[in-house]
PDB file of C-alpha atoms in Angstrom:
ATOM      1  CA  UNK A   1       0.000   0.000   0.000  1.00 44.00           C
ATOM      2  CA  UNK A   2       1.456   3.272  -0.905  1.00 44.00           C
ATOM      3  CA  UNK A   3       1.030   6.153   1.913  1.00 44.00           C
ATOM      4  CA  UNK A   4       2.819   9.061   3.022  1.00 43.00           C
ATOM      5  CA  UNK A   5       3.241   9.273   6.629  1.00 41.00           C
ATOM      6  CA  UNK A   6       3.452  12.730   8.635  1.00 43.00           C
ATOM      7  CA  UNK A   7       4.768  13.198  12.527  1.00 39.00           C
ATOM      8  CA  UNK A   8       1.735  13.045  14.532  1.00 43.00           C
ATOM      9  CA  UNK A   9       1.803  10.520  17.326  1.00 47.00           C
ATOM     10  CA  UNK A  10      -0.133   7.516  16.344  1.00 48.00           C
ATOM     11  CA  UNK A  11      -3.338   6.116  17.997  1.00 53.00           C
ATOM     12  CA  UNK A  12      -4.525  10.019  18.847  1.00 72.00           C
ATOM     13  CA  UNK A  13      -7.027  12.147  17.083  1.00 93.00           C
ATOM     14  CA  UNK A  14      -9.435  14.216  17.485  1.00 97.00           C
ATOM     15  CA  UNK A  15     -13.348  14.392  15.817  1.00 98.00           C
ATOM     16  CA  UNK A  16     -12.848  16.968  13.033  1.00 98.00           C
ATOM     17  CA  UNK A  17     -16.718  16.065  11.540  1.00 98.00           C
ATOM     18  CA  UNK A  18     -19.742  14.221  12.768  1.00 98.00           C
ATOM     19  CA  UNK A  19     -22.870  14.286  10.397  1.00 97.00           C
ATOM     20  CA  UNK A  20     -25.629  11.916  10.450  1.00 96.00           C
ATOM     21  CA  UNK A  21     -28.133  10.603   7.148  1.00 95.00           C
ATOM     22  CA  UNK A  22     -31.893  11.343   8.082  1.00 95.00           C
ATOM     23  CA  UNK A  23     -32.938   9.770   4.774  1.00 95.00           C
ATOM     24  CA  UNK A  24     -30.838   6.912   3.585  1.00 95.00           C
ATOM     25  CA  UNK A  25     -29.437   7.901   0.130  1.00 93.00           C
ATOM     26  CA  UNK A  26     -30.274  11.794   0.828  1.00 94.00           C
ATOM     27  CA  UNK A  27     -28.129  14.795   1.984  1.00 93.00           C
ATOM     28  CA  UNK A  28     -25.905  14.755   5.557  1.00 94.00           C
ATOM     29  CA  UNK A  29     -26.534  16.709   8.194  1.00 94.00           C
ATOM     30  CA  UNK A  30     -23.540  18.225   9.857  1.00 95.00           C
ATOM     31  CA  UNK A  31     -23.572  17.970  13.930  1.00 96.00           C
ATOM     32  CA  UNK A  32     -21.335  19.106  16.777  1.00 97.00           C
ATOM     33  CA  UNK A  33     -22.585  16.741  19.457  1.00 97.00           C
ATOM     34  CA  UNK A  34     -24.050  13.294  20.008  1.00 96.00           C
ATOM     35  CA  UNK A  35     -25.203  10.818  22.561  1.00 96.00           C
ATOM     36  CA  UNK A  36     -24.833   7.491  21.992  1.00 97.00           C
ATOM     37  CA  UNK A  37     -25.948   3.670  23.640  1.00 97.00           C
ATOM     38  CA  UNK A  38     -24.311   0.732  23.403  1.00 97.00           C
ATOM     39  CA  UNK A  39     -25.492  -1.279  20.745  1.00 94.00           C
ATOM     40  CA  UNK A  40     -26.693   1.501  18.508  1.00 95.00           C
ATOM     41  CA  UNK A  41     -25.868   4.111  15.961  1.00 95.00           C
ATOM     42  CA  UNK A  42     -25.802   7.851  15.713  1.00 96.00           C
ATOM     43  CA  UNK A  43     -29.831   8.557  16.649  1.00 94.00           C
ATOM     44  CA  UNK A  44     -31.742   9.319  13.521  1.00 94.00           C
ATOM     45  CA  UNK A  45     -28.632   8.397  11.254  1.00 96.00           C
ATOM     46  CA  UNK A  46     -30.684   6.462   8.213  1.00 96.00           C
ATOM     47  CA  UNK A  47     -33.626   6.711  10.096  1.00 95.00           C
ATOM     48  CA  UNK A  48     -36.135   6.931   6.910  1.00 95.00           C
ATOM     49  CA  UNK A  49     -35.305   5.012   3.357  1.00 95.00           C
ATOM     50  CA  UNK A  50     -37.096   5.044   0.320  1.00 95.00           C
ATOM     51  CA  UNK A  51     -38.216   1.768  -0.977  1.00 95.00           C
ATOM     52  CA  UNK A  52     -38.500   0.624  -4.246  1.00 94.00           C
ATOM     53  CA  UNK A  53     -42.071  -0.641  -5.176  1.00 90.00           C
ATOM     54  CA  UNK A  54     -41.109  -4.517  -5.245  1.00 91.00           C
ATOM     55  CA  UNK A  55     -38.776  -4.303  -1.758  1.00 94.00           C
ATOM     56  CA  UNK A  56     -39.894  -6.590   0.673  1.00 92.00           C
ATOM     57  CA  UNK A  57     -40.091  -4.784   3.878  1.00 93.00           C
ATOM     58  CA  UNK A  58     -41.957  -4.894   6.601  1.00 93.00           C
ATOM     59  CA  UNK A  59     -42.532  -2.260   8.866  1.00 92.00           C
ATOM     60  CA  UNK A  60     -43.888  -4.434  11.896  1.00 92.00           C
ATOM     61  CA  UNK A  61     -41.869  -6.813  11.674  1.00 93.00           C
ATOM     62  CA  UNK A  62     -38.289  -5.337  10.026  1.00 93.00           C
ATOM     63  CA  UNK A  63     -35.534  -6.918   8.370  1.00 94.00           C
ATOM     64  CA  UNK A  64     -32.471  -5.654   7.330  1.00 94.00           C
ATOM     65  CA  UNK A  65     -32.290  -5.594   3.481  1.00 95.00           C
ATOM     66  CA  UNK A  66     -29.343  -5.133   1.020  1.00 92.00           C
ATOM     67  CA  UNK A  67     -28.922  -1.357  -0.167  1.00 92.00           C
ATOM     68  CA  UNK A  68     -30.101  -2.213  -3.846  1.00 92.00           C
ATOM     69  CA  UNK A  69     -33.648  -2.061  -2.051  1.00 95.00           C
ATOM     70  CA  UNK A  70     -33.861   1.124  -1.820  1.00 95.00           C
ATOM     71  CA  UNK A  71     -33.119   4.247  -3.633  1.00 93.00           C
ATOM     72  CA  UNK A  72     -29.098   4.873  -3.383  1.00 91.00           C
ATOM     73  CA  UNK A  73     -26.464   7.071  -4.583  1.00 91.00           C
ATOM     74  CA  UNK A  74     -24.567   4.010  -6.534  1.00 88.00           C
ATOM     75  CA  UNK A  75     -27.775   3.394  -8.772  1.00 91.00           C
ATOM     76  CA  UNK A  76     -29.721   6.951  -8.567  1.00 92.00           C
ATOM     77  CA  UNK A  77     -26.763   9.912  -8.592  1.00 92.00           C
ATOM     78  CA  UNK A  78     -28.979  12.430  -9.172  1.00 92.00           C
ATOM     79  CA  UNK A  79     -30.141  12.101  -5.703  1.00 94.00           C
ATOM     80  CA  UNK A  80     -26.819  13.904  -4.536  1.00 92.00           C
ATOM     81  CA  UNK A  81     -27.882  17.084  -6.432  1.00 92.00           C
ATOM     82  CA  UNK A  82     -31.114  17.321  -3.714  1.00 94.00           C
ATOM     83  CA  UNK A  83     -29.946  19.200  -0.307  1.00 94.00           C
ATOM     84  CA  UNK A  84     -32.705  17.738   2.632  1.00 94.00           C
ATOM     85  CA  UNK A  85     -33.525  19.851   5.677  1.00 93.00           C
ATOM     86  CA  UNK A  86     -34.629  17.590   8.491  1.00 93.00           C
ATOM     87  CA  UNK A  87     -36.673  18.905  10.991  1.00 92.00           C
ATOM     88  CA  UNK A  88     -36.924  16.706  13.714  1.00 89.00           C
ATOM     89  CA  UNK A  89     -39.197  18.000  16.301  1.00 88.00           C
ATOM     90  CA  UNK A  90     -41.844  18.727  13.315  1.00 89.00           C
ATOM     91  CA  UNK A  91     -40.927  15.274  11.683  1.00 91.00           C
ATOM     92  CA  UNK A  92     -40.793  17.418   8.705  1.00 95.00           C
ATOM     93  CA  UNK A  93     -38.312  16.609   5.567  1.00 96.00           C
ATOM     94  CA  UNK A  94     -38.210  19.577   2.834  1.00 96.00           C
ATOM     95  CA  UNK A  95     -36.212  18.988  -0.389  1.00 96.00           C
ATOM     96  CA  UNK A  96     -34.437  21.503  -2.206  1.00 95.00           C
ATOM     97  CA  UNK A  97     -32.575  21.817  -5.533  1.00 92.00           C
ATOM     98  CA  UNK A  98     -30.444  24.463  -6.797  1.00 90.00           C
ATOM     99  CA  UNK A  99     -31.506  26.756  -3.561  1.00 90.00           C
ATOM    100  CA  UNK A 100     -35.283  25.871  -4.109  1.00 94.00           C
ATOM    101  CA  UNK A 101     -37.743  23.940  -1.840  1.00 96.00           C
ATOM    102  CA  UNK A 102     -38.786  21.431  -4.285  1.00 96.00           C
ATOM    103  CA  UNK A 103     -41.212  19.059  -2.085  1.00 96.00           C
ATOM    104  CA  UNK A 104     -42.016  19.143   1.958  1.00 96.00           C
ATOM    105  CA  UNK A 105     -43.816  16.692   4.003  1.00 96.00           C
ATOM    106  CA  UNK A 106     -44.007  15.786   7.964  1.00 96.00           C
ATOM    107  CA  UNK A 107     -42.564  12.309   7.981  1.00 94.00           C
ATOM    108  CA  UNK A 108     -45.567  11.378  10.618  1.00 93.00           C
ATOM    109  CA  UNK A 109     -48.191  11.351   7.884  1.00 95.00           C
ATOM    110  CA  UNK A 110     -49.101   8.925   5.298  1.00 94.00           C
ATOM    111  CA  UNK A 111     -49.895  12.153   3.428  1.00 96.00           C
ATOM    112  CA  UNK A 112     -46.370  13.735   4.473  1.00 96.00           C
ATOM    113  CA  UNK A 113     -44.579  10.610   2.969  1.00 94.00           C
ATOM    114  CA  UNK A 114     -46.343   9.746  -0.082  1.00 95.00           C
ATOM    115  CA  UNK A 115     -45.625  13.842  -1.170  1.00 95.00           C
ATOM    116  CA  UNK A 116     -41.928  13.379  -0.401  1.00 95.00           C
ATOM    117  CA  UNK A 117     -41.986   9.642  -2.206  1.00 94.00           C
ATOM    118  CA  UNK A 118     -43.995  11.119  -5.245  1.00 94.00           C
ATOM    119  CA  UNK A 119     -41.604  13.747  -6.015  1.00 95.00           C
ATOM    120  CA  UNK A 120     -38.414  11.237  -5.963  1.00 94.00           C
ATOM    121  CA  UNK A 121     -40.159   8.938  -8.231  1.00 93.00           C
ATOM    122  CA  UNK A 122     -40.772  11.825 -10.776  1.00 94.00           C
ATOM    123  CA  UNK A 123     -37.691  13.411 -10.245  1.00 94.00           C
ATOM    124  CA  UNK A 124     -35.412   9.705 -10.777  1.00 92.00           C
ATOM    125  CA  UNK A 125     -38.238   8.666 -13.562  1.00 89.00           C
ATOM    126  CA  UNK A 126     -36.679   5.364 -14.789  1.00 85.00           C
ATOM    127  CA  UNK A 127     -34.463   4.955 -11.584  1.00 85.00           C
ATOM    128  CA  UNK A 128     -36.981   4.173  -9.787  1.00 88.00           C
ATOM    129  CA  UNK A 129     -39.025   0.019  -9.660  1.00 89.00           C
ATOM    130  CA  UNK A 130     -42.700   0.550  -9.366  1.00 89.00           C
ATOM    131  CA  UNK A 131     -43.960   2.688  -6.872  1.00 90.00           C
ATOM    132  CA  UNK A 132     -41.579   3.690  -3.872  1.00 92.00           C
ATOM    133  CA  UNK A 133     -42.759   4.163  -0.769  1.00 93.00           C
ATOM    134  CA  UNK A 134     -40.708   6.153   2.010  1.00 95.00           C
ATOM    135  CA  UNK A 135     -40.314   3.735   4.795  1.00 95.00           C
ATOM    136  CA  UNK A 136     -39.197   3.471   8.889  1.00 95.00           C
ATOM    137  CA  UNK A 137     -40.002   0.955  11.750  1.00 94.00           C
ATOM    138  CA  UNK A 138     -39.280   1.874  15.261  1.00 90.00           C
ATOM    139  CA  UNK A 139     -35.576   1.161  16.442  1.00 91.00           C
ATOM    140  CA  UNK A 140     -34.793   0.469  12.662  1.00 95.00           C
ATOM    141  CA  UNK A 141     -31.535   1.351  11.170  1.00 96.00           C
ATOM    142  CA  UNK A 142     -31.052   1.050   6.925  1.00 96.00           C
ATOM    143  CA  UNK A 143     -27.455   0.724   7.523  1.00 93.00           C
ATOM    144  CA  UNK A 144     -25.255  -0.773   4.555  1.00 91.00           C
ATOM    145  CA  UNK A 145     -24.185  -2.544   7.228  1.00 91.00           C
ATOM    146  CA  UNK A 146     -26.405  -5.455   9.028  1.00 91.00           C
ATOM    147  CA  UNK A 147     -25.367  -4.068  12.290  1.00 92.00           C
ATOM    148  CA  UNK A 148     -25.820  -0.971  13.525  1.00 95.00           C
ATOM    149  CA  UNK A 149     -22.256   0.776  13.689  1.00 96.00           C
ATOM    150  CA  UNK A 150     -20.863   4.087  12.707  1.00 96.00           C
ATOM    151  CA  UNK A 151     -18.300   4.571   9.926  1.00 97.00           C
ATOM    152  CA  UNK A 152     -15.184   6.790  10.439  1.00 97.00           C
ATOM    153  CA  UNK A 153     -12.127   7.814   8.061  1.00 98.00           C
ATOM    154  CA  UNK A 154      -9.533  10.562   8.653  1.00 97.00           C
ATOM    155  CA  UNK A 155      -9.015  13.378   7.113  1.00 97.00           C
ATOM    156  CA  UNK A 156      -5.249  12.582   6.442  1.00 97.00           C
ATOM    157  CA  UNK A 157      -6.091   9.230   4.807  1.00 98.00           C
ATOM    158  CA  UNK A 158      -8.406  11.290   2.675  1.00 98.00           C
ATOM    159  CA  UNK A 159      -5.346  13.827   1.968  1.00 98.00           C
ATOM    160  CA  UNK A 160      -3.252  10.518   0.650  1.00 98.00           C
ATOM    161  CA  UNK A 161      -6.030   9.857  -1.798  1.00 98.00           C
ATOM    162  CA  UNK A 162      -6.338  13.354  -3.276  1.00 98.00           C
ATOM    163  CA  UNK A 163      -2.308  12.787  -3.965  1.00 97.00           C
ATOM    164  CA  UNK A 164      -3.242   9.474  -5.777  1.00 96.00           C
ATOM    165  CA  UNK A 165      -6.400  11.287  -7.912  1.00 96.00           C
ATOM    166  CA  UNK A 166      -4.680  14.712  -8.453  1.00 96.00           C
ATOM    167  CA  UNK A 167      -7.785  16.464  -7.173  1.00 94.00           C
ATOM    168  CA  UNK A 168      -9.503  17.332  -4.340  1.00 96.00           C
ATOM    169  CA  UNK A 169     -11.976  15.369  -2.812  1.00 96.00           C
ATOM    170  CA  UNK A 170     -15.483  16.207  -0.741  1.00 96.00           C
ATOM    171  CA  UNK A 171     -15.602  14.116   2.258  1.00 96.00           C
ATOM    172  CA  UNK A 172     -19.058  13.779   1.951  1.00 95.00           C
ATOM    173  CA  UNK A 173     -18.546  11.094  -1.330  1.00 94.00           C
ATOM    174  CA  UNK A 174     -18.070   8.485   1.591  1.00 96.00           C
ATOM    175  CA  UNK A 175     -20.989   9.502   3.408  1.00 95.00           C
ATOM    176  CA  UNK A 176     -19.268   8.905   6.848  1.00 96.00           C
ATOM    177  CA  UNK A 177     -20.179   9.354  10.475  1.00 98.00           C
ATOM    178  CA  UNK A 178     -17.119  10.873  11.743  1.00 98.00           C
ATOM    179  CA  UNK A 179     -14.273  12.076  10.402  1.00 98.00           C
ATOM    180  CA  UNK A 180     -10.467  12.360  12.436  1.00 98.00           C
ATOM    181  CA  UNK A 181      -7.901  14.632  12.188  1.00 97.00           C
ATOM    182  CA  UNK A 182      -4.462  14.335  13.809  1.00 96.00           C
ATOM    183  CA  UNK A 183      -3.686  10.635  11.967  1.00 96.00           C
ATOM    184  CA  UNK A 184      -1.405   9.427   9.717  1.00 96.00           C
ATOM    185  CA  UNK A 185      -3.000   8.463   6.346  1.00 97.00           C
ATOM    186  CA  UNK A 186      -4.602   4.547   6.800  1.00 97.00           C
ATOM    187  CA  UNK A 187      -3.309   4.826  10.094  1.00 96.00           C
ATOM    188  CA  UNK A 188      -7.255   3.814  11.215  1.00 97.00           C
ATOM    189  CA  UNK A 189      -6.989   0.541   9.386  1.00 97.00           C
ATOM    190  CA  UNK A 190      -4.547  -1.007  11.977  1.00 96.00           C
ATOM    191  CA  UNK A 191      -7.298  -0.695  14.775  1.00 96.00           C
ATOM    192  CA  UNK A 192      -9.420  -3.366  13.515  1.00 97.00           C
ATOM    193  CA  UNK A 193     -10.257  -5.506  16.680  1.00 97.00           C
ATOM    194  CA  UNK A 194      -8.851  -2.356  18.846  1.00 97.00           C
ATOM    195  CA  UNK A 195     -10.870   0.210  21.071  1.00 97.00           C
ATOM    196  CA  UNK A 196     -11.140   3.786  20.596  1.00 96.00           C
ATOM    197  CA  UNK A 197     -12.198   6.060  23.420  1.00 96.00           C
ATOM    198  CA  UNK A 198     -13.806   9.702  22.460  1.00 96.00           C
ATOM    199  CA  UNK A 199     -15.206  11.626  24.507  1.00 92.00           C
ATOM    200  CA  UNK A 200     -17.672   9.948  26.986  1.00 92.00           C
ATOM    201  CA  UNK A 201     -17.529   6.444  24.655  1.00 97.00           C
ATOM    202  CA  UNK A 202     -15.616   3.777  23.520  1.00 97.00           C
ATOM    203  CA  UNK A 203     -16.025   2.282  20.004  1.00 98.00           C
ATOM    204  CA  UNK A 204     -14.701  -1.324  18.888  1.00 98.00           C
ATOM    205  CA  UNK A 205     -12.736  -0.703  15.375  1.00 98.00           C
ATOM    206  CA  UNK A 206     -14.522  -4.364  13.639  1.00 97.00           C
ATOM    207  CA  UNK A 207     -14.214  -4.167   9.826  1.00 97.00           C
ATOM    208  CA  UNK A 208     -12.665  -2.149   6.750  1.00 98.00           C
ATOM    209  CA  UNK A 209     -15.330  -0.675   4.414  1.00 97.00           C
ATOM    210  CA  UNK A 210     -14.842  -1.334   1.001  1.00 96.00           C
ATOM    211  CA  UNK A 211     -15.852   1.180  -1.380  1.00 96.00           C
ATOM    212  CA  UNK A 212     -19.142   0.976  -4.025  1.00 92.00           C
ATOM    213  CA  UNK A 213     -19.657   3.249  -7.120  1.00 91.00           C
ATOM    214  CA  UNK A 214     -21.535   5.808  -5.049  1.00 92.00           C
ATOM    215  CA  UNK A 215     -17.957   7.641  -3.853  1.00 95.00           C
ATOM    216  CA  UNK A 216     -17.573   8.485  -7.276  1.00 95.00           C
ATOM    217  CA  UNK A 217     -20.691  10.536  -7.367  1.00 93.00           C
ATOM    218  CA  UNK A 218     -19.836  14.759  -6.998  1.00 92.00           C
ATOM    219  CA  UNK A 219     -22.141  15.588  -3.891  1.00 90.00           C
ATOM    220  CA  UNK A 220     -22.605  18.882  -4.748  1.00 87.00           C
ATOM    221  CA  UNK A 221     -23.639  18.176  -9.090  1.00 86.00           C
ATOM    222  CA  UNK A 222     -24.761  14.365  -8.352  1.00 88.00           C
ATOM    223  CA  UNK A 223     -22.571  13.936 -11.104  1.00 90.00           C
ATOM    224  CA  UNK A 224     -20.227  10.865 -11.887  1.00 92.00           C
ATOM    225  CA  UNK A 225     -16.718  12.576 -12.221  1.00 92.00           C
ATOM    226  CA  UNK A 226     -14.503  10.115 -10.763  1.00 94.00           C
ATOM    227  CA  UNK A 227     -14.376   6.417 -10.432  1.00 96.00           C
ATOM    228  CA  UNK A 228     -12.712   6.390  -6.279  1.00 97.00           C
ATOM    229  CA  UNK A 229     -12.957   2.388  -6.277  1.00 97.00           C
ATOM    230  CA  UNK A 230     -10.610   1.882  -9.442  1.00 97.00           C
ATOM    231  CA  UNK A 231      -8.568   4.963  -7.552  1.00 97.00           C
ATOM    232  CA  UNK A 232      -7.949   3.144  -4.411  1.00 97.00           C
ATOM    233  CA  UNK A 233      -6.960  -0.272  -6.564  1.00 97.00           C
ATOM    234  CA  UNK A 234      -4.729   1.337  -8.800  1.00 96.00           C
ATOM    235  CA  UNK A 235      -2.679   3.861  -5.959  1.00 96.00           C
ATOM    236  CA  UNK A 236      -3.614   1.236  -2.302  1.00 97.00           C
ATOM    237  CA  UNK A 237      -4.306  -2.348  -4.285  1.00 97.00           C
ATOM    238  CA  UNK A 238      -7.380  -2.040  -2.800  1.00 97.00           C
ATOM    239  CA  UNK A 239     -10.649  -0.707  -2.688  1.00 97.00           C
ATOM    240  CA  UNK A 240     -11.405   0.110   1.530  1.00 98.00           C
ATOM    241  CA  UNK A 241     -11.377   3.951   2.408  1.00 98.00           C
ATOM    242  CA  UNK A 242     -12.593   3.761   6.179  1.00 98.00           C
ATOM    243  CA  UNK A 243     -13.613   1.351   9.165  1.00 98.00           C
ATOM    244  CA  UNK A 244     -17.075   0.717  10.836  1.00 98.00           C
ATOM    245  CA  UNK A 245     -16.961   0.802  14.383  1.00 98.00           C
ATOM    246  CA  UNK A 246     -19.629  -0.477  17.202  1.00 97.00           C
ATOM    247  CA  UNK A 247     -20.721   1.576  20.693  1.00 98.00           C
ATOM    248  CA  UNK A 248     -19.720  -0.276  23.672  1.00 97.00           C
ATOM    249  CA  UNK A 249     -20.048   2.051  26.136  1.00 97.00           C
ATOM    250  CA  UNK A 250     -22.624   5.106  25.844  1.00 95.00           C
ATOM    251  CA  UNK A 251     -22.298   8.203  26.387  1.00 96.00           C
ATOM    252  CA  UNK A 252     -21.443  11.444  24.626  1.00 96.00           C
ATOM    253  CA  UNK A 253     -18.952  13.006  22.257  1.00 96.00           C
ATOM    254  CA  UNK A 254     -18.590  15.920  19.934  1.00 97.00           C
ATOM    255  CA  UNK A 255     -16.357  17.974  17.590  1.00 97.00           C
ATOM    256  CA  UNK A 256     -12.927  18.700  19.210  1.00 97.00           C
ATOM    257  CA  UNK A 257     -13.209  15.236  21.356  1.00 97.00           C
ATOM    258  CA  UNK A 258      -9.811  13.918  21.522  1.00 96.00           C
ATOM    259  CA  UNK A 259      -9.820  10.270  20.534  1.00 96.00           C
ATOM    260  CA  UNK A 260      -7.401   8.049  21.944  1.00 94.00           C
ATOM    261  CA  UNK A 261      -6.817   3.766  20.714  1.00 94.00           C
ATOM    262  CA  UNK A 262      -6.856   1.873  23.530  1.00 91.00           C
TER     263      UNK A 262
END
């Protein structure tokens, strides 16, 4: 694997970036604090998905499902070119496009989701199978990832990849929870099986994340503009940008935490 290293101390950080997904497939939010519980993810991080017409899910009695059930940026780029406002105490999603609220509905209503649902399917046309349907169950996460864990990456791994591409690079493309500064580049793929302690929690590092088409999607044009996958094969020999980790002890953590491997 080809890196460059720099002279920070190894195994400390600190959270540069948190942001959460309301709406699997839809627009971050960016946060400064969050509370977590063992077990869980980031509260209200892909919290709503849409669902294709022929997806299989049941809200009483959910399952997790593979990400090609539901709209995605891999499949539907276009998406990225919507920015979503989620208003949580109102359970209210709007959806805007070039500066422009483009459709608004509170999340509690079948009315409120069948608006928001509607306007995807005529906005994706032939992206989308049948008729979607925006769906949650309680407790629910539509994680990539059949357990519920947050995703991390540094920012100087990130750094090491814009050397390999020639260009810079929007963090959001990997549609992370957290992002670390204070690393040296990959550094975060040696604590797989390790600890991390930030703030008021401790994480277990378990898996690499290996990257799908929808990093290659510009988050601001929703535009394909560069294939990352065949970026990280060709410069790393492979194709992992990040690590999931999973809450074992609760508590809370924000931007500026210093995060320490244990």
């Amino acid at each position: 694997m080809e890196t460059q290293h720099d002279t920070q101390t190894p195994g400390t950080a600190t959270v540069a970036a948190l942001w959460r997904y309301p709406v699997k497939g839809l627009s971050p939010e960016d946060l400064q604090q969050i509370t977590l519980t063992p077990g869980d993810g980031i509260p209200g991080d892909r919290r709503y998905a849409i669902a294709h017409g022929n997806t299989p899910f049941d809200p009483s009695a959910p399952e997790w499902l593979p990400k090609h059930n539901f709209l995605m940026l891999a499949k539907n780029p276009a998406l990225a070119a919507l920015t979503t406002r989620w208003i949580e105490v109102a359970h209210t999603l709007t959806i805007e496009r070039n500066g422009r609220q483009v459709a608004r509905g509170d999340l509690s209503t079948p009315i409120g989701r069948v608006m928001i649902a509607q306007f995807l399917a005529a906005y994706l046309k032939d992206g989308v199978r049948g008729t979607p349907q925006l769906v949650e169950a309680s407790g629910h996460m539509f994680s990539d990832h059949k357990n519920k864990v947050l995703s991390l990456f540094s920012d100087a791994s990130l750094r090491d990849l814009e050397r390999v591409t020639g260009q810079s690079l929007d963090p959001r493309r990997f549609r992370g929870n957290m992002m670390l500064a204070g690393l040296r580049p990959w550094e975060e793929f040696t604590w797989i099986g390790r600890e991390l302690e930030v703030g008021g929690v401790r994480l277990r590092i378990t898996q690499r994340i290996d990257r799908c088409p929808a990093t290659s999607v510009n988050p601001d044009s929703g535009k394909v503009d560069i294939n990352i996958p065949r970026a990280l094969k060709a410069g790393f020999g492979h194709i992992d940008f990040g690590v999931y980790a999973e809450v074992i002890d609760g508590g809370s953590l924000a931007v500026g935490d210093r995060a320490t491997v244990l």
